[in-house]
Short mmCIF file of N, CA and C in Angstrom, two decimals:
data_model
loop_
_atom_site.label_atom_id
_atom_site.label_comp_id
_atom_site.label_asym_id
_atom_site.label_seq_id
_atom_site.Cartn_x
_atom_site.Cartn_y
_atom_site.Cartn_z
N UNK H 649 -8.80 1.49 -24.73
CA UNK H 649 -8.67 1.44 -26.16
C UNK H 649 -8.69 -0.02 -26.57
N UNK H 650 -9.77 -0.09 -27.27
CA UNK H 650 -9.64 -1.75 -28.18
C UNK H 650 -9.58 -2.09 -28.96
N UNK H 651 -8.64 -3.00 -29.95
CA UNK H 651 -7.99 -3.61 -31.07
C UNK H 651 -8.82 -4.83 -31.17
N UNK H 652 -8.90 -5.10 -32.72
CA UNK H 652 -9.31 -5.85 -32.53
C UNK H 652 -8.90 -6.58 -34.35
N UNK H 653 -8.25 -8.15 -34.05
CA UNK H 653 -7.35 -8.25 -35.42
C UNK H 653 -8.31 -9.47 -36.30
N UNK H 654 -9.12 -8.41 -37.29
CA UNK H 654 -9.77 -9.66 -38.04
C UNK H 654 -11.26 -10.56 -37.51
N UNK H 655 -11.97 -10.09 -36.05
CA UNK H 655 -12.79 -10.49 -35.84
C UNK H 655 -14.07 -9.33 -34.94
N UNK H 656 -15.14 -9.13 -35.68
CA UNK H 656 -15.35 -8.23 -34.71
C UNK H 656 -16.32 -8.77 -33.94
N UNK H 657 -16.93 -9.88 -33.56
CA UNK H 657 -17.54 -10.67 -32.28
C UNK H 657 -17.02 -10.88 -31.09
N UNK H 658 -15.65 -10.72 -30.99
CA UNK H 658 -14.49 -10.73 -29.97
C UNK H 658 -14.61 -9.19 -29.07
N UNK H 659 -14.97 -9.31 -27.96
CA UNK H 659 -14.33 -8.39 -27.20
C UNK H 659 -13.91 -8.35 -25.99
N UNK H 660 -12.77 -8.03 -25.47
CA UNK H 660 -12.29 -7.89 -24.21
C UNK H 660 -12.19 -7.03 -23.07
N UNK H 661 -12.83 -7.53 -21.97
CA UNK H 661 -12.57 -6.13 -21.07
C UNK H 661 -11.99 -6.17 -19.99
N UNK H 662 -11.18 -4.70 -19.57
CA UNK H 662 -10.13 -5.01 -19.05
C UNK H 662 -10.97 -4.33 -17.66
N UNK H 663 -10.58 -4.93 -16.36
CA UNK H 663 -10.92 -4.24 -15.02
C UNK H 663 -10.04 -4.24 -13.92
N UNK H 664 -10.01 -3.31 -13.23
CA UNK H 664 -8.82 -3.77 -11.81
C UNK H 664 -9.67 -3.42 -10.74
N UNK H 665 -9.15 -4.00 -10.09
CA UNK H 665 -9.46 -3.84 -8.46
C UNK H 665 -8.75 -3.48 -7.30
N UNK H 666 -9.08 -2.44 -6.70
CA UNK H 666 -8.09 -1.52 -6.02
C UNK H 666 -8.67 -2.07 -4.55
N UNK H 667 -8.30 -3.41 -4.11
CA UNK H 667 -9.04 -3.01 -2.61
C UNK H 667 -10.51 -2.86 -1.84
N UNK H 668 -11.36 -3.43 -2.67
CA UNK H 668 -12.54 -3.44 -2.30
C UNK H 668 -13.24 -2.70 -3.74
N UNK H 669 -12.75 -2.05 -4.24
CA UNK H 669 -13.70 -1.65 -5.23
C UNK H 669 -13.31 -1.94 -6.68
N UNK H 670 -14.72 -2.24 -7.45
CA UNK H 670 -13.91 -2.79 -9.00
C UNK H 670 -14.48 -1.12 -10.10
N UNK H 671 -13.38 -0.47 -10.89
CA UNK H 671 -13.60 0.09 -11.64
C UNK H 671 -12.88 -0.57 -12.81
N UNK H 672 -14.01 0.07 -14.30
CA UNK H 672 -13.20 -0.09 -15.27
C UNK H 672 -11.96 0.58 -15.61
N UNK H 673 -10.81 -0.16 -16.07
CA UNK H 673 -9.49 0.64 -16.35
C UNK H 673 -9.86 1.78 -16.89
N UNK H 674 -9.24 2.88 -16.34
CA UNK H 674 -9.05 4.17 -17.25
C UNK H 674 -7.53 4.32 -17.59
N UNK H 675 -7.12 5.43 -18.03
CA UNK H 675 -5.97 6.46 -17.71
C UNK H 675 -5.57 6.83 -16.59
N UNK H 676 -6.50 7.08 -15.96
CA UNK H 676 -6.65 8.23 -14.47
C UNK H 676 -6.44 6.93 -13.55
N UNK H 677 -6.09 5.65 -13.33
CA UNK H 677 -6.41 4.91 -12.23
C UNK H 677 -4.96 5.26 -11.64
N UNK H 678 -5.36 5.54 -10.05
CA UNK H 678 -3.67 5.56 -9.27
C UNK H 678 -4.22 4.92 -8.29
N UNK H 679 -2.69 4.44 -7.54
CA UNK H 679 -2.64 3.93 -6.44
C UNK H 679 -1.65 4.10 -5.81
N UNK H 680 -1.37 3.75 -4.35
CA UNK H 680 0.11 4.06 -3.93
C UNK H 680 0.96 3.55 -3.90
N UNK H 681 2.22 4.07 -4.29
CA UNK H 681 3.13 3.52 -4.35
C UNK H 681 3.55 2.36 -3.52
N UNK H 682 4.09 0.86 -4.02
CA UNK H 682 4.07 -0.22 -2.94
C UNK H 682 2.63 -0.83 -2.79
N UNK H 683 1.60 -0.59 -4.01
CA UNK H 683 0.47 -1.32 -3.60
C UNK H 683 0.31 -2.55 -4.79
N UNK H 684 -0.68 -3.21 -4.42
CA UNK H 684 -0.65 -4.27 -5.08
C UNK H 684 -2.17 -3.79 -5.51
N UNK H 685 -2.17 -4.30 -7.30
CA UNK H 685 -3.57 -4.50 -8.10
C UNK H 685 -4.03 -5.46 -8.35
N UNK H 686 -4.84 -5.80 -8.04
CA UNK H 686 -5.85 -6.89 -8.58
C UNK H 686 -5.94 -6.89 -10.21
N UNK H 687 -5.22 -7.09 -11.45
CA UNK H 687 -5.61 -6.78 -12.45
C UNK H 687 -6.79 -7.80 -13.06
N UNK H 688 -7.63 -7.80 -14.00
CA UNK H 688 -8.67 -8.79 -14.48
C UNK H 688 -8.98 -8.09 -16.28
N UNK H 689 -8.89 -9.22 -16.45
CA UNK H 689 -9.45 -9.24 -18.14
C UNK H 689 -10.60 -10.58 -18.54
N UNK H 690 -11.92 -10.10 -19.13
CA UNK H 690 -12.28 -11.06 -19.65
C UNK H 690 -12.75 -11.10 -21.49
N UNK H 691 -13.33 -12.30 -21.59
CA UNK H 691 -13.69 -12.49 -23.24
C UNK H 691 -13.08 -13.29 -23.68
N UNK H 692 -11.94 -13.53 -23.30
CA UNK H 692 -11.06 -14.56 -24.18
C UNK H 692 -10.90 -15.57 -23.23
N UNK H 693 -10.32 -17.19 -24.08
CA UNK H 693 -9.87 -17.89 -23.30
C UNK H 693 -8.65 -18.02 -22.90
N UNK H 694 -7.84 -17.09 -23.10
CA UNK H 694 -6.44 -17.15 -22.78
C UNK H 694 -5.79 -15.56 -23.02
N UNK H 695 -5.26 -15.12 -22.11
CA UNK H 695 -4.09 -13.90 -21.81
C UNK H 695 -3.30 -13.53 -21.46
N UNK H 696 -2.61 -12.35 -22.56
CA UNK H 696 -1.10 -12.40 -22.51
C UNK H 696 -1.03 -10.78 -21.61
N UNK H 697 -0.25 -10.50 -20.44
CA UNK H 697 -0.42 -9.52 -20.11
C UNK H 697 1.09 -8.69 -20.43
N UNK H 698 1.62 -7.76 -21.06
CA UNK H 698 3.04 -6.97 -21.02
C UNK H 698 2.88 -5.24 -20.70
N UNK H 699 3.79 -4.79 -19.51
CA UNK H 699 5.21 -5.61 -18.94
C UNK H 699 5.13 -6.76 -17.93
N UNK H 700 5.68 -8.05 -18.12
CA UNK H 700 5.82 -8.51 -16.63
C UNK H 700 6.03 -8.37 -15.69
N UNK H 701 6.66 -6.79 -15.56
CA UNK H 701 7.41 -6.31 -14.10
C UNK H 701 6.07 -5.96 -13.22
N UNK H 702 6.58 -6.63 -11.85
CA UNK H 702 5.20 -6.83 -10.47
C UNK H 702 3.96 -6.96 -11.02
N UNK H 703 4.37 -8.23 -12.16
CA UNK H 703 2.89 -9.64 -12.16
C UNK H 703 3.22 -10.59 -11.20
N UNK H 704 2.21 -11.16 -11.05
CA UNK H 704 2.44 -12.27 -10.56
C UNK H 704 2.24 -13.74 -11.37
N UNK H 705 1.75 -13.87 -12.73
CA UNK H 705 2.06 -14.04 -13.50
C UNK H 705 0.99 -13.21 -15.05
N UNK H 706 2.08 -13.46 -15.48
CA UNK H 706 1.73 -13.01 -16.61
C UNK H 706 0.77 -13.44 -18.10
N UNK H 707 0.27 -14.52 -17.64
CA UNK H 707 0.04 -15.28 -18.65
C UNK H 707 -1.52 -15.69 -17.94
N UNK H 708 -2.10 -15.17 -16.88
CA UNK H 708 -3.67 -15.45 -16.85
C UNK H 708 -4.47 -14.27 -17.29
N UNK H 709 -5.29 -14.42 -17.11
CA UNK H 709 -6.16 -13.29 -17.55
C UNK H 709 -6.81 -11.98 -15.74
N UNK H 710 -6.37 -12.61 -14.27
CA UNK H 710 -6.33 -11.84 -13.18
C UNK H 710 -4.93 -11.70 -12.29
N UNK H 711 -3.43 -11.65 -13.24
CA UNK H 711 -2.56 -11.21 -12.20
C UNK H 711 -2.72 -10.36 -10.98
N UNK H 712 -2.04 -10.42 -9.82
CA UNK H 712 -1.80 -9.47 -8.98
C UNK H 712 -0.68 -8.86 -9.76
N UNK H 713 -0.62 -7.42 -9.46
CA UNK H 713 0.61 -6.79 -9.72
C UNK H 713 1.03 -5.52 -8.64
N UNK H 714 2.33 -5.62 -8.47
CA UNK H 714 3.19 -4.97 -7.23
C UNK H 714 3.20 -3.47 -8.28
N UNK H 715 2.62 -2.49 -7.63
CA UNK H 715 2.88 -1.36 -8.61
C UNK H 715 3.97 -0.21 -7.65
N UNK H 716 4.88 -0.34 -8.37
CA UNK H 716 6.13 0.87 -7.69
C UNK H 716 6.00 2.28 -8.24
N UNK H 717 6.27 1.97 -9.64
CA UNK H 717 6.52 2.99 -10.43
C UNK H 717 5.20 2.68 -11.70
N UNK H 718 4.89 4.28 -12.49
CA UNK H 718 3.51 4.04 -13.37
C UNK H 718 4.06 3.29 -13.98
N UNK H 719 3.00 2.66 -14.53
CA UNK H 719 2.84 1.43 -15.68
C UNK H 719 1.91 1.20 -16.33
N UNK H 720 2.03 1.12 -17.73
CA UNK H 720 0.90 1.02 -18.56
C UNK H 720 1.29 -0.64 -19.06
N UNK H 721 -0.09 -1.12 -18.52
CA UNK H 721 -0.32 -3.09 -18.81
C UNK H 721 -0.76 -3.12 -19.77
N UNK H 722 -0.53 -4.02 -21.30
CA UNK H 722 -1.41 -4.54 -22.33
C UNK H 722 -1.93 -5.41 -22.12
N UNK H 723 -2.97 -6.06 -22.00
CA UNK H 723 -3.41 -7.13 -22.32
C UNK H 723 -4.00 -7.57 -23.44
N UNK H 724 -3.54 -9.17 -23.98
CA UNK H 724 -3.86 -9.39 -25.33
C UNK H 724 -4.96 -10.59 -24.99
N UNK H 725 -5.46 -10.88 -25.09
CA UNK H 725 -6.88 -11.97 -24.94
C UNK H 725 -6.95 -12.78 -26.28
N UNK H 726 -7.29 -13.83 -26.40
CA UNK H 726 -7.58 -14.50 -27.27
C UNK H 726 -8.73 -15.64 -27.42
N UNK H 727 -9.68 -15.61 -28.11
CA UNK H 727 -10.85 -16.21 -28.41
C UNK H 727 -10.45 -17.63 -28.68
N UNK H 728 -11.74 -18.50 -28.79
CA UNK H 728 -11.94 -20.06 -29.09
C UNK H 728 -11.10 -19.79 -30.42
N UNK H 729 -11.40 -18.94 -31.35
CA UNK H 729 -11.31 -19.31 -32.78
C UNK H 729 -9.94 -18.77 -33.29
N UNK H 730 -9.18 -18.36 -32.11
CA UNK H 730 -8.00 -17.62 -32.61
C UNK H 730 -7.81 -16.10 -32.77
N UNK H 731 -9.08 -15.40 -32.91
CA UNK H 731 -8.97 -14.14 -32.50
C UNK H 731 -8.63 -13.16 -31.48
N UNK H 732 -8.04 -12.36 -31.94
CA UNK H 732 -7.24 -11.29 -30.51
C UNK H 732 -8.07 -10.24 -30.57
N UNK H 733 -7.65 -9.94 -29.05
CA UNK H 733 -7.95 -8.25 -28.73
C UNK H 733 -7.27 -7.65 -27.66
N UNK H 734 -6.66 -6.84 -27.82
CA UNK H 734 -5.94 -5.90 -27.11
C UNK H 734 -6.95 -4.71 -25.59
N UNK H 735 -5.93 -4.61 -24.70
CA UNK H 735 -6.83 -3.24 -23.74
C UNK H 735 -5.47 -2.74 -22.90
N UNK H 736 -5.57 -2.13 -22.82
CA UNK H 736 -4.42 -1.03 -22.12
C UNK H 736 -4.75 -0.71 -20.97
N UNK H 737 -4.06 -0.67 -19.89
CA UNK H 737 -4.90 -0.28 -18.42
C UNK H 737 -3.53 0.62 -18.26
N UNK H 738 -3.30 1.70 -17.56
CA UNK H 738 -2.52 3.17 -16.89
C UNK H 738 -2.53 2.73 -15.55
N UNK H 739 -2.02 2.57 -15.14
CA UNK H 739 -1.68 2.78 -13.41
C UNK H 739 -0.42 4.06 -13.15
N UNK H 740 -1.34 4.52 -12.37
CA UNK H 740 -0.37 5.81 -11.88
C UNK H 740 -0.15 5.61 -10.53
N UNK H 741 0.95 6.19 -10.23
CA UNK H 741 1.29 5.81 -8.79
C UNK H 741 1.49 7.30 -7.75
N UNK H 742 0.65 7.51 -6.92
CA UNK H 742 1.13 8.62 -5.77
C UNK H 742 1.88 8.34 -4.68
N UNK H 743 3.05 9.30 -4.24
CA UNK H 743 4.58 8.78 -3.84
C UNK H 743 3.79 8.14 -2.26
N UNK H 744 4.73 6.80 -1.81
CA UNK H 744 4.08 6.73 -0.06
C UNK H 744 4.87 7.84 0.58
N UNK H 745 4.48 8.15 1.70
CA UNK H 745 5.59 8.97 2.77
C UNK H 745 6.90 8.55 3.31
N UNK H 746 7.46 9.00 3.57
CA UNK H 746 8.58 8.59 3.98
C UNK H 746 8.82 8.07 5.28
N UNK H 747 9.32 6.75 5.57
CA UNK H 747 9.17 6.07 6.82
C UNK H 747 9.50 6.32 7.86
N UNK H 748 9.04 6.69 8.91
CA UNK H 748 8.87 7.29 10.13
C UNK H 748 9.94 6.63 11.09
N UNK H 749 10.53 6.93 12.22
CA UNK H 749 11.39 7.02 12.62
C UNK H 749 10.84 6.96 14.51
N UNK H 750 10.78 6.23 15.53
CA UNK H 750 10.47 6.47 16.50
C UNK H 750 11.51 6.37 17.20
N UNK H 751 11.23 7.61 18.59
CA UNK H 751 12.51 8.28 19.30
C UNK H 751 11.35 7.54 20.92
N UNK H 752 12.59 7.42 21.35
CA UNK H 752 11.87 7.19 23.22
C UNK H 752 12.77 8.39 23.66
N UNK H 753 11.80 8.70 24.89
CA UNK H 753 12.48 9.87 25.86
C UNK H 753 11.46 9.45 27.13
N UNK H 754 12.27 8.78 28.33
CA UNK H 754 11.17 8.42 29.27
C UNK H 754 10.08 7.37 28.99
N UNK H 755 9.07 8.09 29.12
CA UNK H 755 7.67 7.27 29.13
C UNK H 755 7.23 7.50 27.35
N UNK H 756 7.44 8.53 26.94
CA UNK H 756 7.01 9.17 25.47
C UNK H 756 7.53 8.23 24.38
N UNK H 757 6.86 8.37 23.30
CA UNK H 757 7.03 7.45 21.99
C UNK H 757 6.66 8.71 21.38
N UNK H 758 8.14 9.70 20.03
CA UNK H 758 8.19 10.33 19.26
C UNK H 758 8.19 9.63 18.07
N UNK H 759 7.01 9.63 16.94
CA UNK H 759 7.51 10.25 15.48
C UNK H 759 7.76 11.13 15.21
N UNK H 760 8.70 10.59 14.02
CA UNK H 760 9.76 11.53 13.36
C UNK H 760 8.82 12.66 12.72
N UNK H 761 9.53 13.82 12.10
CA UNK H 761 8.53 14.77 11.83
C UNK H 761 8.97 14.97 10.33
N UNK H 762 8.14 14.96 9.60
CA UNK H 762 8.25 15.29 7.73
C UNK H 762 7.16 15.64 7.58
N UNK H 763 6.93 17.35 6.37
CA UNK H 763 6.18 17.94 6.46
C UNK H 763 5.25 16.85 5.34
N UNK H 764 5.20 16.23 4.88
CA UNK H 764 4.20 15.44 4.35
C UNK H 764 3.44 14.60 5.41
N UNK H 765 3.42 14.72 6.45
CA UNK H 765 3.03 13.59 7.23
C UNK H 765 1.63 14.29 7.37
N UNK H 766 0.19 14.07 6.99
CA UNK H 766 -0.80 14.67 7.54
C UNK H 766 -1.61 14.05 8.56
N UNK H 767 -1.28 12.31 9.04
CA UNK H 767 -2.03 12.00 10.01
C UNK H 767 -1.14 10.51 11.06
N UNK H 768 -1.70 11.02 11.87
CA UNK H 768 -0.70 9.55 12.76
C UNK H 768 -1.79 8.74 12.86
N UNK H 769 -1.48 7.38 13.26
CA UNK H 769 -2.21 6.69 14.00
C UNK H 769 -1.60 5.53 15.17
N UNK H 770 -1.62 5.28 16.55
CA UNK H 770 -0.37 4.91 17.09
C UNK H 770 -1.70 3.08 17.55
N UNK H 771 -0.65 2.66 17.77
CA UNK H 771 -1.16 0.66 17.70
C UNK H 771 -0.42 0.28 18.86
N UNK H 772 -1.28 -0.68 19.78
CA UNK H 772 -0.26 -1.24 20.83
C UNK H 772 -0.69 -3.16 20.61
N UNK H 773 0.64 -3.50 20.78
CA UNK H 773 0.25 -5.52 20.27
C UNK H 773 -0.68 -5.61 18.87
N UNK H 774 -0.61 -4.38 18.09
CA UNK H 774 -1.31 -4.99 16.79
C UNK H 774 -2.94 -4.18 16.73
N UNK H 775 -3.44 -3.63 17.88
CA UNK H 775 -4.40 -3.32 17.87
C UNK H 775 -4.40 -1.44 18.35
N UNK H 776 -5.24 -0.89 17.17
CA UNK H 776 -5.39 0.70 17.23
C UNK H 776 -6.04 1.25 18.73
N UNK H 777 -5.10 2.51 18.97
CA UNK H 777 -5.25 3.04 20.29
C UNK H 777 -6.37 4.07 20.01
N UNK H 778 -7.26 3.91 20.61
CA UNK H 778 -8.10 5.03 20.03
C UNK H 778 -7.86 6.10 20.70
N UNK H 779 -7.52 7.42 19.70
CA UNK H 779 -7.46 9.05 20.08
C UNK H 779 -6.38 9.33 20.01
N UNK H 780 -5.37 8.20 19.72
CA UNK H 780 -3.63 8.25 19.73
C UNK H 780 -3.42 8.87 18.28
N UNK H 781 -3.51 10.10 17.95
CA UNK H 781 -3.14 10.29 16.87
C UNK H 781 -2.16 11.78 16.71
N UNK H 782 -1.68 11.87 17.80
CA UNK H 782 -0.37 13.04 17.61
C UNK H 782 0.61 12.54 17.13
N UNK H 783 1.82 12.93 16.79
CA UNK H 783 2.95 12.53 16.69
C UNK H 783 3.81 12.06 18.14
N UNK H 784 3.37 11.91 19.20
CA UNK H 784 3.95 11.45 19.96
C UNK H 784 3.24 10.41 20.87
N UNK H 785 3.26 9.19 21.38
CA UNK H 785 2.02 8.70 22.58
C UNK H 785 2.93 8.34 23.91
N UNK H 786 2.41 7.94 24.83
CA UNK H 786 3.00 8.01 26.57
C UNK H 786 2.08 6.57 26.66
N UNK H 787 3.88 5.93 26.74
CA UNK H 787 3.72 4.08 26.68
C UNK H 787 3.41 3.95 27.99
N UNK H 788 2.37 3.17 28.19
CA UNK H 788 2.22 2.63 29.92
C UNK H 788 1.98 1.42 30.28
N UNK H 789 2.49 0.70 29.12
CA UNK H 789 2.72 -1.01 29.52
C UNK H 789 3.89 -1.20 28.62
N UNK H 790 4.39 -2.39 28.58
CA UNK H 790 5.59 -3.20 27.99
C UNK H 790 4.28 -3.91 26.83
N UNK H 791 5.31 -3.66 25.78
CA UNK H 791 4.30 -4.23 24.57
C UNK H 791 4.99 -3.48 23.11
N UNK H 792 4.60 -4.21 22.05
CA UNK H 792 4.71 -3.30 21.12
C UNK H 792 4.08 -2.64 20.25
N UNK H 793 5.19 -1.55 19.87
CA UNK H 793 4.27 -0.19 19.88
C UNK H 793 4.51 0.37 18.20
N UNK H 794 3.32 0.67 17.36
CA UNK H 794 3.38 0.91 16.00
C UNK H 794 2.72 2.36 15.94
N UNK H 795 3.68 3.22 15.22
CA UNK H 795 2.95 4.09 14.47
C UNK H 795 2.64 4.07 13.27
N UNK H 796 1.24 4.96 12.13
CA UNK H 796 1.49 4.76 10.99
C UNK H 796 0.56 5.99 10.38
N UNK H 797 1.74 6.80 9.60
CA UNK H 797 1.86 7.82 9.19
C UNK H 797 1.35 8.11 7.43
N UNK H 798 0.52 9.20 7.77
CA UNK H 798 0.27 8.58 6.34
C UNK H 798 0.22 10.51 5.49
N UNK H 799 0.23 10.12 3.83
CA UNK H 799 0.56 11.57 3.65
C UNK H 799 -1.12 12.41 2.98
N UNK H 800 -0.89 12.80 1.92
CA UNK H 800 -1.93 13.78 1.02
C UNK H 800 -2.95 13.43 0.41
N UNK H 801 -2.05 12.20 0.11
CA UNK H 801 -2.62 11.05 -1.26
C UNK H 801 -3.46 10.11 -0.32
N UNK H 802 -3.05 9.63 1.13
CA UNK H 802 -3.89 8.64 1.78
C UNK H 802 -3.03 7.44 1.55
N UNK H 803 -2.04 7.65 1.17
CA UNK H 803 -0.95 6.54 1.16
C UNK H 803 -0.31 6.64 2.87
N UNK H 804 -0.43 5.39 3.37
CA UNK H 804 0.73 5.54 4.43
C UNK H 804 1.83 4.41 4.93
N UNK H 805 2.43 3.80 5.60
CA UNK H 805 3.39 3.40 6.08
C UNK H 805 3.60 3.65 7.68
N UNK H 806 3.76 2.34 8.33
CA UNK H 806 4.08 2.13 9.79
C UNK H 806 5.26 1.64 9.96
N UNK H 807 5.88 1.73 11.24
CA UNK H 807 6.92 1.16 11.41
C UNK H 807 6.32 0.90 13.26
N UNK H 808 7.49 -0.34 13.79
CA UNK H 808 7.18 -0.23 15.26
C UNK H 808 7.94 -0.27 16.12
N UNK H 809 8.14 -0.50 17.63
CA UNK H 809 9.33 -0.63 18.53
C UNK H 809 8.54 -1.80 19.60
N UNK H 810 9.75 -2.36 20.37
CA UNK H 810 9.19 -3.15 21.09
C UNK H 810 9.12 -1.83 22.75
N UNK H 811 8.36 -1.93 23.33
CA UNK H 811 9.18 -1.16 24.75
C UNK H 811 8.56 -2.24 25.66
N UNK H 812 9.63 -2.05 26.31
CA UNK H 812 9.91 -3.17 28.26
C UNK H 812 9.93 -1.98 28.71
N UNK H 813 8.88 -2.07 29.91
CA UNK H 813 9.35 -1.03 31.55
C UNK H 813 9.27 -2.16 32.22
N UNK H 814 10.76 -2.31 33.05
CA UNK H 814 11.13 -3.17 33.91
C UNK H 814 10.31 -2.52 35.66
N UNK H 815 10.76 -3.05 36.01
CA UNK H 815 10.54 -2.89 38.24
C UNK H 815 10.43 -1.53 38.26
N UNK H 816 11.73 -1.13 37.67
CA UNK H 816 11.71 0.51 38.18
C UNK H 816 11.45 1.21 37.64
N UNK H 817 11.01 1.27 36.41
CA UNK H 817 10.02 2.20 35.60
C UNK H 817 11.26 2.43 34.47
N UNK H 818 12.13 1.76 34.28
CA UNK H 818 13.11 2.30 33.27
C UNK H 818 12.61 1.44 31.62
N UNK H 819 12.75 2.26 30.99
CA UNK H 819 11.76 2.34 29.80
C UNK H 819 13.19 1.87 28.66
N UNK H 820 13.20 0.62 28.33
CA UNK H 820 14.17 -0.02 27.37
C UNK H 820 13.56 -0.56 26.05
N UNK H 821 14.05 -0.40 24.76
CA UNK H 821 13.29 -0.82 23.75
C UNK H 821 14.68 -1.80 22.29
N UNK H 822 13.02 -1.57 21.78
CA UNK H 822 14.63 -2.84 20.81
C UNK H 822 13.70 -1.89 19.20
N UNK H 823 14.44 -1.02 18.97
CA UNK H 823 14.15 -0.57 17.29
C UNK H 823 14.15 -1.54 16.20
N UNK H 824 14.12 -2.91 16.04
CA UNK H 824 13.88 -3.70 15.15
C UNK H 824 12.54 -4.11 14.96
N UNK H 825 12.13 -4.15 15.45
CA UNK H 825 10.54 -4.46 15.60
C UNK H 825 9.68 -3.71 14.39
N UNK H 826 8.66 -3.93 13.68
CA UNK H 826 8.41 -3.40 12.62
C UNK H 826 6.91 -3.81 12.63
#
């Protein structure tokens, strides 16, 4: 929607960027919860963006913004000559999953189980295990170990563990690791 106060040569347009792709703002734009937007406005030489909550600032015309909860952004733009124009961008937010939980038993690495969880993916030192995608994997080096769980929406969340197998095969870990 565009306003426009007293000039009609002025116009502003508002765009975000989700991650590789640029659409124009709608209504309908979501993302997941805990993600960050690329917001962008052009036409004017100067913009005011409200609410400030998860800008990064507020006062250019391409904040990043931390989106938790929906939020509808104004942006006000303003021309050489003093003229404004207004654009409204909607961000909707789909919930992330709930953070996963890893259990050792032996050699095995359990995630936790929540019926939103529709896909695993398990990581050893940072790098994806390929085919590791049950809820459980069978550690066979000392290293650390990430799962990351994701739900409906394609939102997901990892968490990790460190595991040591010492001499004798005894399987010790440190749950801080992330």
């Amino acid at each position: 929607m565009l306003f426009r106060s007293g000039c009609t040569s002025d116009t502003l347009t508002s765009i975000i960027n989700t991650g590789g792709f640029t659409e124009i703002a709608g209504p309908d734009t979501t993302v997941c919860a805990g993600s960050f937007v690329q917001l962008s406005a052009s036409g004017g030489i100067s913009c005011k963006w409200s609410p400030t909550t998860g800008l990064s600032d507020s006062t250019i015309c391409n904040p990043l913004a931390y989106i938790v909860t929906p939020t509808v952004y104004t942006v006000t733009g303003t021309s050489g000559g003093g003229c404004t124009a207004t654009k409204t961008v909607t961000i909707s937010v789909n919930p992330a999953p709930p953070t996963p939980i890893i259990a050792v038993s032996h050699d095995t690495l359990y995630c936790s189980y929540d019926p939103s969880y529709t896909s695993y993916q398990w990581y050893f030192n940072g790098s994806i295990i390929p085919g590791a995608t049950q809820s459980y994997y069978y550690a066979m080096a000392s290293g650390n170990y990430n799962v990351q769980v994701s739900n409906e929406y394609g939102c997901n969340i990892a968490v990790g563990i460190n595991v040591i197998i010492d001499g004798l095969n005894n399987y010790l870990y440190d749950k801080s690791v992330t």
